[in-house]
Amino acid sequence: MKLATFEKGGMQVVGIVDTEKKQILDLAAASGTNPAFASMLALIEAGPSALAEAKKLAGEWGSAAAQPLEGAKLLAPVPVPPQMRDASVYATHVKNAPRGMQRYLARKSQGEEAAAKIQAEPDVPPVYRQLPVYYITNRFSVAGPDTTVQWPRYSELMDFELEFGIYISKPAKNVSAANAKDHIFGYTIFNDFSARDQQIIEMQGRLGPTKGKSFDMGNAMGPWIVTPDELGDPQKMNVEVRVNGEVWAKNSTGEMLHTFEKMIEYISKDETLYPGEFIGSGTVGNCCGLEQDRFLKDGDTIELHVDKIGVLRNKVVRQK
């Protein structure tokens, strides 16, 4: 199933998306206001019985509770997740990103010729293979599809990152990777917008990104959640980035250093994960401007395409 949060009559409601019918079904209206369908988080917390009821309602597809998908204002699937963690499990990105940062610094201090000589790292630092490195990001700065993202005033280098990730379905603590699949509610696309010039300064402190990643609307997510039974193998999806319709990058979601199950195993060590928490994959290789040495401009529209999920589209504008 594809499950979305959308706006209806000034309220946030949860629906099932049928891309063939090109419609979205209001689950609360179709069910007679079942409290499990009050929000996406309520649906996740209600567990398998609520998902079964949603599937039943999708099979009946009451036209009175449905509306055209076109024109529906989709929001982030979980507008305010209980927690957000972002890992980095794609070796290509981990090797290429430092080159992009070093080129930026060299270009400023020594010029283009010096920047061009800087190459990617030969391999990832060993810790990236040992465990799924991650950081905690701002759960309140989530934006939905087709939202115009406000470029931070303190940044000149605005960038995108094509990622995808999971929502946790039920509490998880000390869960083994072998049992972690049952804790995955579904998948969505994640654009981890990044103020690169600010991030480059911060990363020299070796503590992780702060204002380089944390600003209002900086975490774009959507367009909906795809449940595991419909998505299948998350490492067998093609991805594509388009900026103003131009293809900037193509790749696949394969070759993750750690699966989402491994991430759950590691993160849940003596720490409880709760329903609705989000865990990102990190940037798929070559799917950000930093790796390509080119960045977004005022007014650019970015489309992240991920097979089996859909398209997450956002525009960036410079604040005056």
Tab-separated table of C-alpha atoms in Angstrom:
chain	number	residue	atom	x	y	z
A	1	MET	CA	0.000	0.000	0.000
A	2	LYS	CA	0.889	3.619	-0.467
A	3	LEU	CA	-0.128	5.672	2.558
A	4	ALA	CA	-0.118	9.458	2.501
A	5	THR	CA	-0.861	12.389	4.756
A	6	PHE	CA	-2.749	15.142	2.954
A	7	GLU	CA	-4.698	18.284	3.675
A	8	LYS	CA	-8.474	18.249	3.501
A	9	GLY	CA	-10.709	21.026	4.762
A	10	GLY	CA	-7.832	22.557	6.665
A	11	MET	CA	-7.136	19.282	8.478
A	12	GLN	CA	-4.366	16.709	8.167
A	13	VAL	CA	-5.861	13.375	7.123
A	14	VAL	CA	-4.476	9.967	6.176
A	15	GLY	CA	-5.238	8.255	2.915
A	16	ILE	CA	-4.413	5.359	0.640
A	17	VAL	CA	-3.024	6.316	-2.753
A	18	ASP	CA	-4.003	4.368	-5.855
A	19	THR	CA	-1.693	5.527	-8.631
A	20	GLU	CA	-3.653	3.583	-11.272
A	21	LYS	CA	-6.965	5.153	-10.302
A	22	LYS	CA	-5.091	8.431	-9.688
A	23	GLN	CA	-7.107	8.867	-6.524
A	24	ILE	CA	-6.543	9.114	-2.794
A	25	LEU	CA	-8.949	7.579	-0.269
A	26	ASP	CA	-9.606	9.347	3.037
A	27	LEU	CA	-9.348	6.462	5.505
A	28	ALA	CA	-11.110	8.216	8.377
A	29	ALA	CA	-14.085	9.100	6.166
A	30	ALA	CA	-14.197	5.634	4.598
A	31	SER	CA	-14.100	3.908	7.990
A	32	GLY	CA	-16.555	6.091	9.842
A	33	THR	CA	-13.888	7.951	11.829
A	34	ASN	CA	-11.897	4.980	13.138
A	35	PRO	CA	-9.437	6.575	15.634
A	36	ALA	CA	-6.617	4.496	14.135
A	37	PHE	CA	-6.874	6.723	11.059
A	38	ALA	CA	-6.716	10.046	12.911
A	39	SER	CA	-3.126	10.569	11.748
A	40	MET	CA	-0.276	8.625	10.194
A	41	LEU	CA	1.334	8.249	13.591
A	42	ALA	CA	-1.943	6.903	15.014
A	43	LEU	CA	-2.111	4.400	12.154
A	44	ILE	CA	1.453	3.242	12.763
A	45	GLU	CA	0.873	2.920	16.505
A	46	ALA	CA	-2.371	0.976	15.970
A	47	GLY	CA	-0.394	-1.870	14.450
A	48	PRO	CA	-1.228	-4.703	12.026
A	49	SER	CA	-4.981	-4.665	12.669
A	50	ALA	CA	-5.212	-1.063	11.467
A	51	LEU	CA	-3.185	-1.893	8.352
A	52	ALA	CA	-5.503	-4.826	7.656
A	53	GLU	CA	-8.513	-2.530	7.987
A	54	ALA	CA	-6.884	-0.017	5.635
A	55	LYS	CA	-6.283	-2.751	3.073
A	56	LYS	CA	-9.932	-3.820	3.379
A	57	LEU	CA	-11.109	-0.253	2.793
A	58	ALA	CA	-8.802	0.018	-0.207
A	59	GLY	CA	-10.442	-3.070	-1.680
A	60	GLU	CA	-13.884	-1.529	-1.279
A	61	TRP	CA	-12.747	1.963	-2.382
A	62	GLY	CA	-15.810	3.967	-1.458
A	63	SER	CA	-16.036	6.756	-4.011
A	64	ALA	CA	-17.608	9.151	-1.508
A	65	ALA	CA	-14.381	9.141	0.519
A	66	ALA	CA	-12.054	9.373	-2.496
A	67	GLN	CA	-10.766	12.366	-4.407
A	68	PRO	CA	-8.439	12.937	-7.374
A	69	LEU	CA	-4.766	12.621	-6.525
A	70	GLU	CA	-4.017	15.536	-8.816
A	71	GLY	CA	-4.558	18.696	-6.858
A	72	ALA	CA	-4.410	16.998	-3.463
A	73	LYS	CA	-2.029	18.790	-1.119
A	74	LEU	CA	0.275	16.055	0.097
A	75	LEU	CA	2.217	16.618	3.298
A	76	ALA	CA	5.203	14.767	4.701
A	77	PRO	CA	4.005	11.243	5.589
A	78	VAL	CA	4.711	11.864	9.293
A	79	PRO	CA	4.782	15.666	9.590
A	80	VAL	CA	6.604	15.599	12.943
A	81	PRO	CA	8.347	12.257	13.498
A	82	PRO	CA	9.055	11.249	17.110
A	83	GLN	CA	12.742	11.101	16.150
A	84	MET	CA	14.913	11.359	13.028
A	85	ARG	CA	18.244	9.642	12.500
A	86	ASP	CA	20.245	9.716	9.298
A	87	ALA	CA	22.873	7.091	8.553
A	88	SER	CA	25.492	7.020	5.790
A	89	VAL	CA	25.747	3.576	4.227
A	90	TYR	CA	26.785	4.270	0.623
A	91	ALA	CA	30.545	3.977	0.176
A	92	THR	CA	30.666	6.072	-2.997
A	93	HIS	CA	29.198	9.077	-1.213
A	94	VAL	CA	31.424	8.619	1.839
A	95	LYS	CA	34.504	8.582	-0.420
A	96	ASN	CA	33.420	11.445	-2.677
A	97	ALA	CA	32.012	13.920	-0.156
A	98	PRO	CA	35.374	14.838	1.458
A	99	ARG	CA	36.746	15.583	-2.014
A	100	GLY	CA	33.930	18.039	-2.608
A	101	MET	CA	34.566	19.779	0.693
A	102	GLN	CA	38.329	19.941	0.151
A	103	ARG	CA	37.857	21.285	-3.368
A	104	TYR	CA	35.658	24.067	-2.044
A	105	LEU	CA	38.288	25.089	0.514
A	106	ALA	CA	41.151	24.806	-2.002
A	107	ARG	CA	39.256	26.840	-4.580
A	108	LYS	CA	38.740	29.654	-2.084
A	109	SER	CA	42.356	29.761	-0.900
A	110	GLN	CA	44.435	28.556	-3.873
A	111	GLY	CA	42.275	28.671	-6.975
A	112	GLU	CA	40.705	26.284	-9.464
A	113	GLU	CA	43.904	24.489	-10.473
A	114	ALA	CA	44.589	23.378	-6.908
A	115	ALA	CA	40.974	22.288	-6.442
A	116	ALA	CA	41.043	20.142	-9.593
A	117	LYS	CA	43.952	18.089	-8.258
A	118	ILE	CA	42.030	16.802	-5.247
A	119	GLN	CA	40.790	13.237	-5.662
A	120	ALA	CA	38.265	11.042	-3.864
A	121	GLU	CA	39.304	8.962	-0.873
A	122	PRO	CA	40.583	5.466	-1.843
A	123	ASP	CA	38.208	3.826	0.635
A	124	VAL	CA	35.823	4.679	3.432
A	125	PRO	CA	37.162	5.007	6.982
A	126	PRO	CA	36.999	1.529	8.600
A	127	VAL	CA	34.293	2.591	11.053
A	128	TYR	CA	31.786	2.896	8.185
A	129	ARG	CA	32.138	-0.831	7.508
A	130	GLN	CA	32.118	-1.736	11.193
A	131	LEU	CA	28.827	-0.048	12.050
A	132	PRO	CA	26.099	2.151	10.537
A	133	VAL	CA	27.350	5.629	11.402
A	134	TYR	CA	24.466	8.068	11.907
A	135	TYR	CA	23.513	11.414	13.409
A	136	ILE	CA	20.291	12.780	14.890
A	137	THR	CA	18.672	15.551	12.890
A	138	ASN	CA	15.891	18.076	13.496
A	139	ARG	CA	12.491	16.356	13.524
A	140	PHE	CA	10.702	19.712	13.531
A	141	SER	CA	12.173	20.888	10.215
A	142	VAL	CA	10.263	18.414	8.025
A	143	ALA	CA	8.732	19.591	4.740
A	144	GLY	CA	6.439	17.727	2.384
A	145	PRO	CA	6.354	17.204	-1.382
A	146	ASP	CA	5.967	20.231	-3.655
A	147	THR	CA	6.954	22.515	-0.786
A	148	THR	CA	9.098	25.547	-1.538
A	149	VAL	CA	12.153	25.273	0.696
A	150	GLN	CA	13.557	28.536	2.025
A	151	TRP	CA	17.302	28.769	1.424
A	152	PRO	CA	19.084	29.689	4.704
A	153	ARG	CA	20.317	33.270	4.659
A	154	TYR	CA	23.721	32.273	6.027
A	155	SER	CA	24.503	29.944	3.105
A	156	GLU	CA	25.706	30.442	-0.459
A	157	LEU	CA	26.022	26.729	-1.356
A	158	MET	CA	22.624	25.012	-1.262
A	159	ASP	CA	22.634	21.304	-2.046
A	160	PHE	CA	20.292	18.323	-2.251
A	161	GLU	CA	20.811	14.705	-1.215
A	162	LEU	CA	18.827	11.802	-2.628
A	163	GLU	CA	18.101	9.400	0.189
A	164	PHE	CA	15.331	7.075	1.235
A	165	GLY	CA	14.477	5.631	4.598
A	166	ILE	CA	12.184	3.730	6.909
A	167	TYR	CA	9.615	4.434	9.587
A	168	ILE	CA	9.643	2.220	12.680
A	169	SER	CA	6.418	0.233	13.139
A	170	LYS	CA	6.612	-0.835	16.796
A	171	PRO	CA	8.910	-0.394	19.784
A	172	ALA	CA	12.336	-1.910	19.253
A	173	LYS	CA	14.990	-2.474	21.893
A	174	ASN	CA	17.914	-4.877	21.570
A	175	VAL	CA	16.403	-6.253	18.378
A	176	SER	CA	18.562	-8.535	16.242
A	177	ALA	CA	18.909	-7.877	12.528
A	178	ALA	CA	17.201	-11.233	11.919
A	179	ASN	CA	14.063	-9.960	13.677
A	180	ALA	CA	14.245	-6.308	12.658
A	181	LYS	CA	12.158	-6.596	9.480
A	182	ASP	CA	9.006	-6.781	11.607
A	183	HIS	CA	9.850	-3.318	12.945
A	184	ILE	CA	9.797	-1.625	9.522
A	185	PHE	CA	6.477	0.072	8.787
A	186	GLY	CA	7.380	1.394	5.358
A	187	TYR	CA	9.649	3.463	3.136
A	188	THR	CA	9.711	7.012	1.810
A	189	ILE	CA	12.041	9.365	-0.103
A	190	PHE	CA	14.165	11.854	1.819
A	191	ASN	CA	15.860	14.983	0.453
A	192	ASP	CA	18.410	16.006	3.055
A	193	PHE	CA	18.891	19.623	1.943
A	194	SER	CA	22.326	20.875	2.976
A	195	ALA	CA	23.940	24.291	3.394
A	196	ARG	CA	27.330	23.044	2.233
A	197	ASP	CA	29.488	26.072	2.976
A	198	GLN	CA	28.223	26.068	6.557
A	199	GLN	CA	28.594	22.290	6.851
A	200	ILE	CA	32.196	22.434	5.596
A	201	ILE	CA	33.069	24.843	8.417
A	202	GLU	CA	31.274	22.766	11.048
A	203	MET	CA	32.751	19.418	10.034
A	204	GLN	CA	36.212	20.730	10.885
A	205	GLY	CA	35.054	20.513	14.505
A	206	ARG	CA	34.673	16.714	14.107
A	207	LEU	CA	31.370	16.708	15.949
A	208	GLY	CA	28.992	16.399	13.014
A	209	PRO	CA	26.736	18.808	11.096
A	210	THR	CA	24.663	21.442	12.875
A	211	LYS	CA	23.428	24.476	10.908
A	212	GLY	CA	24.693	22.854	7.728
A	213	LYS	CA	21.774	20.438	8.037
A	214	SER	CA	19.450	21.991	10.586
A	215	PHE	CA	17.199	24.770	9.318
A	216	ASP	CA	13.466	25.153	8.780
A	217	MET	CA	12.114	22.931	5.972
A	218	GLY	CA	15.529	21.315	5.490
A	219	ASN	CA	14.235	17.730	5.701
A	220	ALA	CA	11.919	17.137	2.739
A	221	MET	CA	10.077	13.808	2.815
A	222	GLY	CA	7.457	12.038	0.734
A	223	PRO	CA	5.458	11.744	-1.347
A	224	TRP	CA	4.040	8.864	0.717
A	225	ILE	CA	4.957	5.689	2.593
A	226	VAL	CA	5.187	2.423	0.680
A	227	THR	CA	4.680	-0.667	2.832
A	228	PRO	CA	7.333	-3.427	2.704
A	229	ASP	CA	5.028	-5.966	1.059
A	230	GLU	CA	4.585	-3.663	-1.944
A	231	LEU	CA	8.143	-2.353	-2.147
A	232	GLY	CA	10.043	-5.650	-1.955
A	233	ASP	CA	13.846	-5.525	-1.833
A	234	PRO	CA	14.952	-1.968	-0.919
A	235	GLN	CA	18.338	-2.578	-2.548
A	236	LYS	CA	16.824	-3.175	-5.980
A	237	MET	CA	15.543	0.268	-6.907
A	238	ASN	CA	16.822	2.642	-9.566
A	239	VAL	CA	17.097	6.294	-8.603
A	240	GLU	CA	17.398	9.528	-10.551
A	241	VAL	CA	17.888	13.203	-9.722
A	242	ARG	CA	16.494	15.916	-11.985
A	243	VAL	CA	17.071	19.637	-11.535
A	244	ASN	CA	14.750	21.812	-13.634
A	245	GLY	CA	14.052	18.703	-15.719
A	246	GLU	CA	17.733	17.993	-16.424
A	247	VAL	CA	19.081	14.641	-15.244
A	248	TRP	CA	21.912	15.276	-12.792
A	249	ALA	CA	22.415	11.761	-11.477
A	250	LYS	CA	21.386	8.134	-11.918
A	251	ASN	CA	22.204	5.184	-9.689
A	252	SER	CA	20.609	2.331	-7.762
A	253	THR	CA	19.979	1.658	-4.090
A	254	GLY	CA	22.174	-1.462	-4.098
A	255	GLU	CA	25.492	-1.991	-2.326
A	256	MET	CA	24.488	-0.619	1.056
A	257	LEU	CA	27.251	-1.103	3.610
A	258	HIS	CA	24.544	-1.961	6.156
A	259	THR	CA	20.897	-2.926	5.677
A	260	PHE	CA	18.075	-1.176	7.497
A	261	GLU	CA	17.784	-4.292	9.637
A	262	LYS	CA	21.418	-3.852	10.679
A	263	MET	CA	20.734	-0.196	11.439
A	264	ILE	CA	17.839	-1.152	13.713
A	265	GLU	CA	19.997	-3.748	15.445
A	266	TYR	CA	22.750	-1.222	16.126
A	267	ILE	CA	20.591	1.763	17.096
A	268	SER	CA	18.321	-0.303	19.364
A	269	LYS	CA	21.174	-1.509	21.589
A	270	ASP	CA	19.913	-0.586	25.063
A	271	GLU	CA	17.871	2.204	23.436
A	272	THR	CA	14.201	2.001	22.538
A	273	LEU	CA	13.024	3.003	19.085
A	274	TYR	CA	9.388	4.098	18.975
A	275	PRO	CA	6.666	3.882	16.299
A	276	GLY	CA	7.004	6.581	13.671
A	277	GLU	CA	10.715	7.224	14.148
A	278	PHE	CA	12.576	7.722	10.878
A	279	ILE	CA	15.956	6.302	9.846
A	280	GLY	CA	17.552	7.572	6.629
A	281	SER	CA	19.901	5.670	4.351
A	282	GLY	CA	22.332	8.474	3.725
A	283	THR	CA	23.048	9.767	0.243
A	284	VAL	CA	23.023	7.284	-2.619
A	285	GLY	CA	26.365	7.509	-4.450
A	286	ASN	CA	26.818	10.574	-6.698
A	287	CYS	CA	23.304	11.765	-5.872
A	288	CYS	CA	24.191	15.168	-4.457
A	289	GLY	CA	25.769	18.307	-5.854
A	290	LEU	CA	28.789	18.113	-3.549
A	291	GLU	CA	29.971	14.958	-5.308
A	292	GLN	CA	29.516	16.595	-8.716
A	293	ASP	CA	30.987	19.969	-7.752
A	294	ARG	CA	27.860	21.883	-8.736
A	295	PHE	CA	25.157	23.362	-6.589
A	296	LEU	CA	21.600	24.625	-6.642
A	297	LYS	CA	20.541	28.086	-7.746
A	298	ASP	CA	17.741	30.303	-6.572
A	299	GLY	CA	14.441	28.997	-7.957
A	300	ASP	CA	15.661	25.512	-8.906
A	301	THR	CA	13.202	22.613	-8.804
A	302	ILE	CA	14.615	19.287	-7.631
A	303	GLU	CA	12.956	15.951	-8.359
A	304	LEU	CA	14.130	12.783	-6.634
A	305	HIS	CA	12.885	9.655	-8.409
A	306	VAL	CA	13.023	6.315	-6.582
A	307	ASP	CA	11.590	3.184	-8.194
A	308	LYS	CA	8.644	1.608	-6.358
A	309	ILE	CA	8.179	4.728	-4.231
A	310	GLY	CA	7.629	7.695	-6.538
A	311	VAL	CA	8.883	11.252	-6.973
A	312	LEU	CA	9.680	13.835	-4.312
A	313	ARG	CA	9.633	17.322	-5.806
A	314	ASN	CA	10.692	20.567	-4.123
A	315	LYS	CA	11.736	24.050	-5.136
A	316	VAL	CA	14.409	26.120	-3.385
A	317	VAL	CA	14.271	29.913	-3.164
A	318	ARG	CA	16.630	32.416	-1.626
A	319	GLN	CA	15.177	34.456	1.226
A	320	LYS	CA	15.266	38.233	0.868
